[in-house]
Amino acid sequence: MNQLITITQNENNDQVVSGRELHEFLEVKTPYTQWFERMVDYGFAENIDFIGLSQKSEKP
């Protein structure tokens, strides 16, 4: 089955996706950083709903 976005498993075997890949797939017009700040305002909690990365990742 084809995946719309890449789903991986973290060290706790949770299924995770890239926020940037999700943002691109959803074709959000707002820049990623602004969009993500809005998602946090909706009540998403760091280390529960998302894990922040301190460095920029390269696009595949």
PQR file with spaces between the fields and no chain letter, atoms N, CA, C, O and H, PARSE charges and radii, in Angstrom:
ATOM       1  N    MET     1       0.843   -1.174    0.000 -0.4000 1.5000
ATOM       2  CA   MET     1       0.000    0.000    0.000 -0.0000 2.0000
ATOM       3  C    MET     1       0.898    1.249    0.000  0.5500 1.7000
ATOM       4  O    MET     1       1.875    1.311    0.746 -0.5500 1.4000
ATOM       5  N    ASN     2       0.572    2.214   -0.815 -0.4000 1.5000
ATOM       6  CA   ASN     2       1.348    3.453   -0.881 -0.0000 2.0000
ATOM       7  C    ASN     2       0.992    4.360    0.289  0.5500 1.7000
ATOM       8  O    ASN     2      -0.175    4.498    0.655 -0.5500 1.4000
ATOM       9  H    ASN     2      -0.222    2.164   -1.421  0.4000 1.0000
ATOM      10  N    GLN     3       2.022    4.979    0.871 -0.4000 1.5000
ATOM      11  CA   GLN     3       1.815    5.935    1.953 -0.0000 2.0000
ATOM      12  C    GLN     3       1.770    7.337    1.368  0.5500 1.7000
ATOM      13  O    GLN     3       2.529    7.658    0.454 -0.5500 1.4000
ATOM      14  H    GLN     3       2.971    4.867    0.574  0.4000 1.0000
ATOM      15  N    LEU     4       0.887    8.167    1.891 -0.4000 1.5000
ATOM      16  CA   LEU     4       0.807    9.550    1.449 -0.0000 2.0000
ATOM      17  C    LEU     4       1.968   10.351    2.016  0.5500 1.7000
ATOM      18  O    LEU     4       2.527   11.210    1.334 -0.5500 1.4000
ATOM      19  H    LEU     4       0.270    7.906    2.633  0.4000 1.0000
ATOM      20  N    ILE     5       2.336   10.069    3.277 -0.4000 1.5000
ATOM      21  CA   ILE     5       3.523   10.646    3.896 -0.0000 2.0000
ATOM      22  C    ILE     5       4.246    9.516    4.621  0.5500 1.7000
ATOM      23  O    ILE     5       3.642    8.497    4.957 -0.5500 1.4000
ATOM      24  H    ILE     5       1.883    9.371    3.831  0.4000 1.0000
ATOM      25  N    THR     6       5.524    9.701    4.855 -0.4000 1.5000
ATOM      26  CA   THR     6       6.334    8.665    5.481 -0.0000 2.0000
ATOM      27  C    THR     6       6.001    8.533    6.961  0.5500 1.7000
ATOM      28  O    THR     6       6.000    9.516    7.702 -0.5500 1.4000
ATOM      29  H    THR     6       6.015   10.528    4.582  0.4000 1.0000
ATOM      30  N    ILE     7       5.720    7.310    7.378 -0.4000 1.5000
ATOM      31  CA   ILE     7       5.453    7.003    8.775 -0.0000 2.0000
ATOM      32  C    ILE     7       6.604    6.135    9.266  0.5500 1.7000
ATOM      33  O    ILE     7       6.916    5.107    8.665 -0.5500 1.4000
ATOM      34  H    ILE     7       5.721    6.511    6.776  0.4000 1.0000
ATOM      35  N    THR     8       7.233    6.554   10.361 -0.4000 1.5000
ATOM      36  CA   THR     8       8.322    5.770   10.942 -0.0000 2.0000
ATOM      37  C    THR     8       7.986    5.469   12.392  0.5500 1.7000
ATOM      38  O    THR     8       7.002    5.971   12.934 -0.5500 1.4000
ATOM      39  H    THR     8       6.980    7.389   10.849  0.4000 1.0000
ATOM      40  N    GLN     9       8.815    4.644   13.009 -0.4000 1.5000
ATOM      41  CA   GLN     9       8.644    4.349   14.424 -0.0000 2.0000
ATOM      42  C    GLN     9       9.821    4.906   15.196  0.5500 1.7000
ATOM      43  O    GLN     9      10.969    4.795   14.764 -0.5500 1.4000
ATOM      44  H    GLN     9       9.615    4.236   12.569  0.4000 1.0000
ATOM      45  N    ASN    10       9.531    5.510   16.349 -0.4000 1.5000
ATOM      46  CA   ASN    10      10.606    6.025   17.189 -0.0000 2.0000
ATOM      47  C    ASN    10      11.085    4.933   18.133  0.5500 1.7000
ATOM      48  O    ASN    10      10.671    3.780   18.013 -0.5500 1.4000
ATOM      49  H    ASN    10       8.599    5.600   16.699  0.4000 1.0000
ATOM      50  N    GLU    11      11.959    5.292   19.073 -0.4000 1.5000
ATOM      51  CA   GLU    11      12.532    4.302   19.986 -0.0000 2.0000
ATOM      52  C    GLU    11      11.505    3.679   20.918  0.5500 1.7000
ATOM      53  O    GLU    11      11.763    2.623   21.496 -0.5500 1.4000
ATOM      54  H    GLU    11      12.295    6.228   19.170  0.4000 1.0000
ATOM      55  N    ASN    12      10.341    4.311   21.078 -0.4000 1.5000
ATOM      56  CA   ASN    12       9.257    3.767   21.907 -0.0000 2.0000
ATOM      57  C    ASN    12       8.229    3.010   21.078  0.5500 1.7000
ATOM      58  O    ASN    12       7.179    2.614   21.584 -0.5500 1.4000
ATOM      59  H    ASN    12      10.131    5.169   20.608  0.4000 1.0000
ATOM      60  N    ASN    13       8.542    2.810   19.793 -0.4000 1.5000
ATOM      61  CA   ASN    13       7.647    2.140   18.845 -0.0000 2.0000
ATOM      62  C    ASN    13       6.372    2.935   18.562  0.5500 1.7000
ATOM      63  O    ASN    13       5.375    2.372   18.110 -0.5500 1.4000
ATOM      64  H    ASN    13       9.395    3.132   19.382  0.4000 1.0000
ATOM      65  N    ASP    14       6.406    4.259   18.830 -0.4000 1.5000
ATOM      66  CA   ASP    14       5.295    5.122   18.439 -0.0000 2.0000
ATOM      67  C    ASP    14       5.416    5.420   16.956  0.5500 1.7000
ATOM      68  O    ASP    14       6.526    5.582   16.448 -0.5500 1.4000
ATOM      69  H    ASP    14       7.216    4.716   19.197  0.4000 1.0000
ATOM      70  N    GLN    15       4.301    5.496   16.256 -0.4000 1.5000
ATOM      71  CA   GLN    15       4.321    5.882   14.852 -0.0000 2.0000
ATOM      72  C    GLN    15       4.410    7.394   14.772  0.5500 1.7000
ATOM      73  O    GLN    15       3.622    8.097   15.405 -0.5500 1.4000
ATOM      74  H    GLN    15       3.399    5.364   16.669  0.4000 1.0000
ATOM      75  N    VAL    16       5.362    7.901   13.999 -0.4000 1.5000
ATOM      76  CA   VAL    16       5.604    9.338   13.911 -0.0000 2.0000
ATOM      77  C    VAL    16       5.737    9.773   12.459  0.5500 1.7000
ATOM      78  O    VAL    16       6.081    8.977   11.584 -0.5500 1.4000
ATOM      79  H    VAL    16       6.002    7.330   13.485  0.4000 1.0000
ATOM      80  N    VAL    17       5.458   11.054   12.217 -0.4000 1.5000
ATOM      81  CA   VAL    17       5.626   11.652   10.892 -0.0000 2.0000
ATOM      82  C    VAL    17       6.390   12.956   11.048  0.5500 1.7000
ATOM      83  O    VAL    17       6.433   13.532   12.136 -0.5500 1.4000
ATOM      84  H    VAL    17       5.179   11.700   12.927  0.4000 1.0000
ATOM      85  N    SER    18       6.982   13.415    9.978 -0.4000 1.5000
ATOM      86  CA   SER    18       7.666   14.699    9.958 -0.0000 2.0000
ATOM      87  C    SER    18       6.631   15.817    9.865  0.5500 1.7000
ATOM      88  O    SER    18       5.753   15.786    9.003 -0.5500 1.4000
ATOM      89  H    SER    18       6.948   12.948    9.094  0.4000 1.0000
ATOM      90  N    GLY    19       6.736   16.792   10.746 -0.4000 1.5000
ATOM      91  CA   GLY    19       5.841   17.944   10.683 -0.0000 2.0000
ATOM      92  C    GLY    19       5.984   18.686    9.370  0.5500 1.7000
ATOM      93  O    GLY    19       4.993   19.120    8.783 -0.5500 1.4000
ATOM      94  H    GLY    19       7.449   16.816   11.446  0.4000 1.0000
ATOM      95  N    ARG    20       7.214   18.831    8.908 -0.4000 1.5000
ATOM      96  CA   ARG    20       7.448   19.537    7.636 -0.0000 2.0000
ATOM      97  C    ARG    20       6.848   18.768    6.466  0.5500 1.7000
ATOM      98  O    ARG    20       6.292   19.370    5.547 -0.5500 1.4000
ATOM      99  H    ARG    20       8.020   18.478    9.384  0.4000 1.0000
ATOM     100  N    GLU    21       6.958   17.446    6.493 -0.4000 1.5000
ATOM     101  CA   GLU    21       6.365   16.648    5.422 -0.0000 2.0000
ATOM     102  C    GLU    21       4.842   16.740    5.466  0.5500 1.7000
ATOM     103  O    GLU    21       4.197   16.824    4.421 -0.5500 1.4000
ATOM     104  H    GLU    21       7.410   16.957    7.240  0.4000 1.0000
ATOM     105  N    LEU    22       4.268   16.724    6.659 -0.4000 1.5000
ATOM     106  CA   LEU    22       2.819   16.876    6.812 -0.0000 2.0000
ATOM     107  C    LEU    22       2.373   18.240    6.309  0.5500 1.7000
ATOM     108  O    LEU    22       1.381   18.341    5.587 -0.5500 1.4000
ATOM     109  H    LEU    22       4.793   16.656    7.508  0.4000 1.0000
ATOM     110  N    HIS    23       3.086   19.275    6.679 -0.4000 1.5000
ATOM     111  CA   HIS    23       2.795   20.647    6.243 -0.0000 2.0000
ATOM     112  C    HIS    23       2.790   20.727    4.719  0.5500 1.7000
ATOM     113  O    HIS    23       1.881   21.303    4.121 -0.5500 1.4000
ATOM     114  H    HIS    23       3.892   19.193    7.265  0.4000 1.0000
ATOM     115  N    GLU    24       3.812   20.144    4.098 -0.4000 1.5000
ATOM     116  CA   GLU    24       3.903   20.162    2.630 -0.0000 2.0000
ATOM     117  C    GLU    24       2.760   19.373    2.005  0.5500 1.7000
ATOM     118  O    GLU    24       2.147   19.833    1.041 -0.5500 1.4000
ATOM     119  H    GLU    24       4.551   19.677    4.584  0.4000 1.0000
ATOM     120  N    PHE    25       2.464   18.185    2.543 -0.4000 1.5000
ATOM     121  CA   PHE    25       1.397   17.343    2.002 -0.0000 2.0000
ATOM     122  C    PHE    25       0.041   18.045    2.074  0.5500 1.7000
ATOM     123  O    PHE    25      -0.765   17.948    1.148 -0.5500 1.4000
ATOM     124  H    PHE    25       2.962   17.811    3.326  0.4000 1.0000
ATOM     125  N    LEU    26      -0.205   18.753    3.181 -0.4000 1.5000
ATOM     126  CA   LEU    26      -1.481   19.450    3.360 -0.0000 2.0000
ATOM     127  C    LEU    26      -1.587   20.717    2.516  0.5500 1.7000
ATOM     128  O    LEU    26      -2.644   21.344    2.442 -0.5500 1.4000
ATOM     129  H    LEU    26       0.449   18.832    3.933  0.4000 1.0000
ATOM     130  N    GLU    27      -0.464   21.084    1.876 -0.4000 1.5000
ATOM     131  CA   GLU    27      -0.395   22.273    1.026 -0.0000 2.0000
ATOM     132  C    GLU    27      -0.799   23.531    1.788  0.5500 1.7000
ATOM     133  O    GLU    27      -1.530   24.381    1.278 -0.5500 1.4000
ATOM     134  H    GLU    27       0.394   20.575    1.936  0.4000 1.0000
ATOM     135  N    VAL    28      -0.309   23.629    3.017 -0.4000 1.5000
ATOM     136  CA   VAL    28      -0.573   24.807    3.849 -0.0000 2.0000
ATOM     137  C    VAL    28       0.172   25.988    3.246  0.5500 1.7000
ATOM     138  O    VAL    28       1.353   25.880    2.917 -0.5500 1.4000
ATOM     139  H    VAL    28       0.284   22.939    3.432  0.4000 1.0000
ATOM     140  N    LYS    29      -0.513   27.106    3.104 -0.4000 1.5000
ATOM     141  CA   LYS    29       0.092   28.294    2.486 -0.0000 2.0000
ATOM     142  C    LYS    29       0.944   29.086    3.471  0.5500 1.7000
ATOM     143  O    LYS    29       1.870   29.785    3.060 -0.5500 1.4000
ATOM     144  H    LYS    29      -1.472   27.193    3.372  0.4000 1.0000
ATOM     145  N    THR    30       0.648   28.988    4.755 -0.4000 1.5000
ATOM     146  CA   THR    30       1.406   29.680    5.792 -0.0000 2.0000
ATOM     147  C    THR    30       2.797   29.046    5.899  0.5500 1.7000
ATOM     148  O    THR    30       2.912   27.824    5.806 -0.5500 1.4000
ATOM     149  H    THR    30      -0.104   28.420    5.090  0.4000 1.0000
ATOM     150  N    PRO    31       3.849   29.837    6.092 -0.5600 1.5000
ATOM     151  CA   PRO    31       5.178   29.247    6.304  0.2800 2.0000
ATOM     152  C    PRO    31       5.157   28.254    7.470  0.5500 1.7000
ATOM     153  O    PRO    31       4.407   28.422    8.431 -0.5500 1.4000
ATOM     154  N    TYR    32       5.980   27.239    7.367 -0.4000 1.5000
ATOM     155  CA   TYR    32       5.964   26.144    8.342 -0.0000 2.0000
ATOM     156  C    TYR    32       6.070   26.642    9.774  0.5500 1.7000
ATOM     157  O    TYR    32       5.292   26.209   10.623 -0.5500 1.4000
ATOM     158  H    TYR    32       6.590   27.103    6.587  0.4000 1.0000
ATOM     159  N    THR    33       7.004   27.536   10.071 -0.4000 1.5000
ATOM     160  CA   THR    33       7.203   27.963   11.461 -0.0000 2.0000
ATOM     161  C    THR    33       5.959   28.653   12.020  0.5500 1.7000
ATOM     162  O    THR    33       5.618   28.460   13.187 -0.5500 1.4000
ATOM     163  H    THR    33       7.636   27.888    9.381  0.4000 1.0000
ATOM     164  N    GLN    34       5.284   29.450   11.204 -0.4000 1.5000
ATOM     165  CA   GLN    34       4.053   30.105   11.664 -0.0000 2.0000
ATOM     166  C    GLN    34       2.936   29.085   11.850  0.5500 1.7000
ATOM     167  O    GLN    34       2.185   29.146   12.824 -0.5500 1.4000
ATOM     168  H    GLN    34       5.561   29.607   10.256  0.4000 1.0000
ATOM     169  N    TRP    35       2.831   28.157   10.921 -0.4000 1.5000
ATOM     170  CA   TRP    35       1.810   27.109   11.007 -0.0000 2.0000
ATOM     171  C    TRP    35       2.022   26.278   12.265  0.5500 1.7000
ATOM     172  O    TRP    35       1.075   25.969   12.989 -0.5500 1.4000
ATOM     173  H    TRP    35       3.440   28.107   10.130  0.4000 1.0000
ATOM     174  N    PHE    36       3.281   25.921   12.515 -0.4000 1.5000
ATOM     175  CA   PHE    36       3.585   25.093   13.678 -0.0000 2.0000
ATOM     176  C    PHE    36       3.265   25.824   14.980  0.5500 1.7000
ATOM     177  O    PHE    36       2.745   25.219   15.917 -0.5500 1.4000
ATOM     178  H    PHE    36       4.050   26.172   11.927  0.4000 1.0000
ATOM     179  N    GLU    37       3.570   27.111   15.045 -0.4000 1.5000
ATOM     180  CA   GLU    37       3.228   27.892   16.238 -0.0000 2.0000
ATOM     181  C    GLU    37       1.723   27.855   16.490  0.5500 1.7000
ATOM     182  O    GLU    37       1.290   27.780   17.640 -0.5500 1.4000
ATOM     183  H    GLU    37       3.993   27.602   14.284  0.4000 1.0000
ATOM     184  N    ARG    38       0.926   27.907   15.428 -0.4000 1.5000
ATOM     185  CA   ARG    38      -0.535   27.805   15.584 -0.0000 2.0000
ATOM     186  C    ARG    38      -0.921   26.442   16.136  0.5500 1.7000
ATOM     187  O    ARG    38      -1.805   26.349   16.987 -0.5500 1.4000
ATOM     188  H    ARG    38       1.278   27.968   14.493  0.4000 1.0000
ATOM     189  N    MET    39      -0.269   25.379   15.665 -0.4000 1.5000
ATOM     190  CA   MET    39      -0.585   24.036   16.152 -0.0000 2.0000
ATOM     191  C    MET    39      -0.304   23.937   17.649  0.5500 1.7000
ATOM     192  O    MET    39      -1.072   23.318   18.385 -0.5500 1.4000
ATOM     193  H    MET    39       0.450   25.454   14.973  0.4000 1.0000
ATOM     194  N    VAL    40       0.787   24.541   18.099 -0.4000 1.5000
ATOM     195  CA   VAL    40       1.114   24.538   19.523 -0.0000 2.0000
ATOM     196  C    VAL    40       0.057   25.317   20.294  0.5500 1.7000
ATOM     197  O    VAL    40      -0.323   24.917   21.395 -0.5500 1.4000
ATOM     198  H    VAL    40       1.411   25.045   17.501  0.4000 1.0000
ATOM     199  N    ASP    41      -0.421   26.422   19.733 -0.4000 1.5000
ATOM     200  CA   ASP    41      -1.468   27.209   20.381 -0.0000 2.0000
ATOM     201  C    ASP    41      -2.765   26.413   20.559  0.5500 1.7000
ATOM     202  O    ASP    41      -3.564   26.720   21.444 -0.5500 1.4000
ATOM     203  H    ASP    41      -0.113   26.747   18.839  0.4000 1.0000
ATOM     204  N    TYR    42      -2.973   25.394   19.721 -0.4000 1.5000
ATOM     205  CA   TYR    42      -4.181   24.570   19.842 -0.0000 2.0000
ATOM     206  C    TYR    42      -4.087   23.578   20.989  0.5500 1.7000
ATOM     207  O    TYR    42      -5.044   22.853   21.261 -0.5500 1.4000
ATOM     208  H    TYR    42      -2.324   25.146   19.002  0.4000 1.0000
ATOM     209  N    GLY    43      -2.936   23.539   21.668 -0.4000 1.5000
ATOM     210  CA   GLY    43      -2.817   22.672   22.832 -0.0000 2.0000
ATOM     211  C    GLY    43      -1.893   21.493   22.658  0.5500 1.7000
ATOM     212  O    GLY    43      -1.805   20.652   23.552 -0.5500 1.4000
ATOM     213  H    GLY    43      -2.159   24.128   21.447  0.4000 1.0000
ATOM     214  N    PHE    44      -1.200   21.399   21.541 -0.4000 1.5000
ATOM     215  CA   PHE    44      -0.233   20.318   21.377 -0.0000 2.0000
ATOM     216  C    PHE    44       0.907   20.538   22.355  0.5500 1.7000
ATOM     217  O    PHE    44       1.358   21.670   22.533 -0.5500 1.4000
ATOM     218  H    PHE    44      -1.271   22.082   20.814  0.4000 1.0000
ATOM     219  N    ALA    45       1.378   19.479   22.988 -0.4000 1.5000
ATOM     220  CA   ALA    45       2.408   19.593   24.017 -0.0000 2.0000
ATOM     221  C    ALA    45       3.704   18.922   23.562  0.5500 1.7000
ATOM     222  O    ALA    45       3.703   17.805   23.045 -0.5500 1.4000
ATOM     223  H    ALA    45       1.012   18.560   22.844  0.4000 1.0000
ATOM     224  N    GLU    46       4.814   19.643   23.772 -0.4000 1.5000
ATOM     225  CA   GLU    46       6.126   19.100   23.404 -0.0000 2.0000
ATOM     226  C    GLU    46       6.421   17.843   24.225  0.5500 1.7000
ATOM     227  O    GLU    46       6.100   17.768   25.411 -0.5500 1.4000
ATOM     228  H    GLU    46       4.815   20.550   24.192  0.4000 1.0000
ATOM     229  N    ASN    47       7.034   16.867   23.570 -0.4000 1.5000
ATOM     230  CA   ASN    47       7.395   15.558   24.131 -0.0000 2.0000
ATOM     231  C    ASN    47       6.191   14.671   24.411  0.5500 1.7000
ATOM     232  O    ASN    47       6.335   13.576   24.953 -0.5500 1.4000
ATOM     233  H    ASN    47       7.295   16.929   22.606  0.4000 1.0000
ATOM     234  N    ILE    48       5.005   15.141   24.042 -0.4000 1.5000
ATOM     235  CA   ILE    48       3.805   14.303   24.096 -0.0000 2.0000
ATOM     236  C    ILE    48       3.246   14.172   22.683  0.5500 1.7000
ATOM     237  O    ILE    48       3.075   13.067   22.170 -0.5500 1.4000
ATOM     238  H    ILE    48       4.888   16.031   23.602  0.4000 1.0000
ATOM     239  N    ASP    49       2.962   15.317   22.064 -0.4000 1.5000
ATOM     240  CA   ASP    49       2.404   15.338   20.717 -0.0000 2.0000
ATOM     241  C    ASP    49       3.468   15.559   19.648  0.5500 1.7000
ATOM     242  O    ASP    49       3.276   15.193   18.488 -0.5500 1.4000
ATOM     243  H    ASP    49       3.100   16.215   22.481  0.4000 1.0000
ATOM     244  N    PHE    50       4.576   16.152   20.035 -0.4000 1.5000
ATOM     245  CA   PHE    50       5.665   16.390   19.082 -0.0000 2.0000
ATOM     246  C    PHE    50       6.989   16.457   19.832  0.5500 1.7000
ATOM     247  O    PHE    50       7.039   16.712   21.035 -0.5500 1.4000
ATOM     248  H    PHE    50       4.732   16.450   20.977  0.4000 1.0000
ATOM     249  N    ILE    51       8.055   16.221   19.079 -0.4000 1.5000
ATOM     250  CA   ILE    51       9.406   16.347   19.608 -0.0000 2.0000
ATOM     251  C    ILE    51      10.116   17.378   18.753  0.5500 1.7000
ATOM     252  O    ILE    51      10.227   17.219   17.538 -0.5500 1.4000
ATOM     253  H    ILE    51       8.014   16.014   18.101  0.4000 1.0000
ATOM     254  N    GLY    52      10.591   18.425   19.386 -0.4000 1.5000
ATOM     255  CA   GLY    52      11.293   19.470   18.661 -0.0000 2.0000
ATOM     256  C    GLY    52      12.721   19.047   18.338  0.5500 1.7000
ATOM     257  O    GLY    52      13.362   18.331   19.107 -0.5500 1.4000
ATOM     258  H    GLY    52      10.501   18.553   20.374  0.4000 1.0000
ATOM     259  N    LEU    53      13.196   19.498   17.202 -0.4000 1.5000
ATOM     260  CA   LEU    53      14.579   19.250   16.806 -0.0000 2.0000
ATOM     261  C    LEU    53      15.304   20.578   16.779  0.5500 1.7000
ATOM     262  O    LEU    53      14.763   21.575   16.300 -0.5500 1.4000
ATOM     263  H    LEU    53      12.675   20.079   16.578  0.4000 1.0000
ATOM     264  N    SER    54      16.521   20.600   17.287 -0.4000 1.5000
ATOM     265  CA   SER    54      17.257   21.856   17.376 -0.0000 2.0000
ATOM     266  C    SER    54      18.021   22.196   16.116  0.5500 1.7000
ATOM     267  O    SER    54      18.530   23.309   15.988 -0.5500 1.4000
ATOM     268  H    SER    54      16.960   19.790   17.675  0.4000 1.0000
ATOM     269  N    GLN    55      18.111   21.273   15.193 -0.4000 1.5000
ATOM     270  CA   GLN    55      18.842   21.553   13.965 -0.0000 2.0000
ATOM     271  C    GLN    55      17.922   21.368   12.774  0.5500 1.7000
ATOM     272  O    GLN    55      16.948   20.619   12.833 -0.5500 1.4000
ATOM     273  H    GLN    55      17.697   20.369   15.297  0.4000 1.0000
ATOM     274  N    LYS    56      18.238   22.049   11.710 -0.4000 1.5000
ATOM     275  CA   LYS    56      17.455   21.924   10.485 -0.0000 2.0000
ATOM     276  C    LYS    56      17.748   20.573    9.856  0.5500 1.7000
ATOM     277  O    LYS    56      18.890   20.114    9.852 -0.5500 1.4000
ATOM     278  H    LYS    56      19.030   22.658   11.661  0.4000 1.0000
ATOM     279  N    SER    57      16.726   19.950    9.334 -0.4000 1.5000
ATOM     280  CA   SER    57      16.914   18.687    8.630 -0.0000 2.0000
ATOM     281  C    SER    57      16.908   18.960    7.131  0.5500 1.7000
ATOM     282  O    SER    57      16.288   19.912    6.657 -0.5500 1.4000
ATOM     283  H    SER    57      15.798   20.323    9.337  0.4000 1.0000
ATOM     284  N    GLU    58      17.599   18.119    6.410 -0.4000 1.5000
ATOM     285  CA   GLU    58      17.662   18.271    4.966 -0.0000 2.0000
ATOM     286  C    GLU    58      16.488   17.568    4.324  0.5500 1.7000
ATOM     287  O    GLU    58      16.067   16.504    4.778 -0.5500 1.4000
ATOM     288  H    GLU    58      18.103   17.346    6.795  0.4000 1.0000
ATOM     289  N    LYS    59      15.961   18.157    3.278 -0.4000 1.5000
ATOM     290  CA   LYS    59      14.891   17.516    2.526 -0.0000 2.0000
ATOM     291  C    LYS    59      15.492   16.367    1.726  0.5500 1.7000
ATOM     292  O    LYS    59      16.597   16.486    1.195 -0.5500 1.4000
ATOM     293  H    LYS    59      16.303   19.021    2.909  0.4000 1.0000
ATOM     294  N    PRO    60      14.770   15.262    1.640 -0.5600 1.5000
ATOM     295  CA   PRO    60      15.283   14.116    0.861  0.2800 2.0000
ATOM     296  C    PRO    60      15.355   14.430   -0.622  0.5500 1.7000
ATOM     297  O    PRO    60      15.762   13.580   -1.415 -0.5500 1.4000
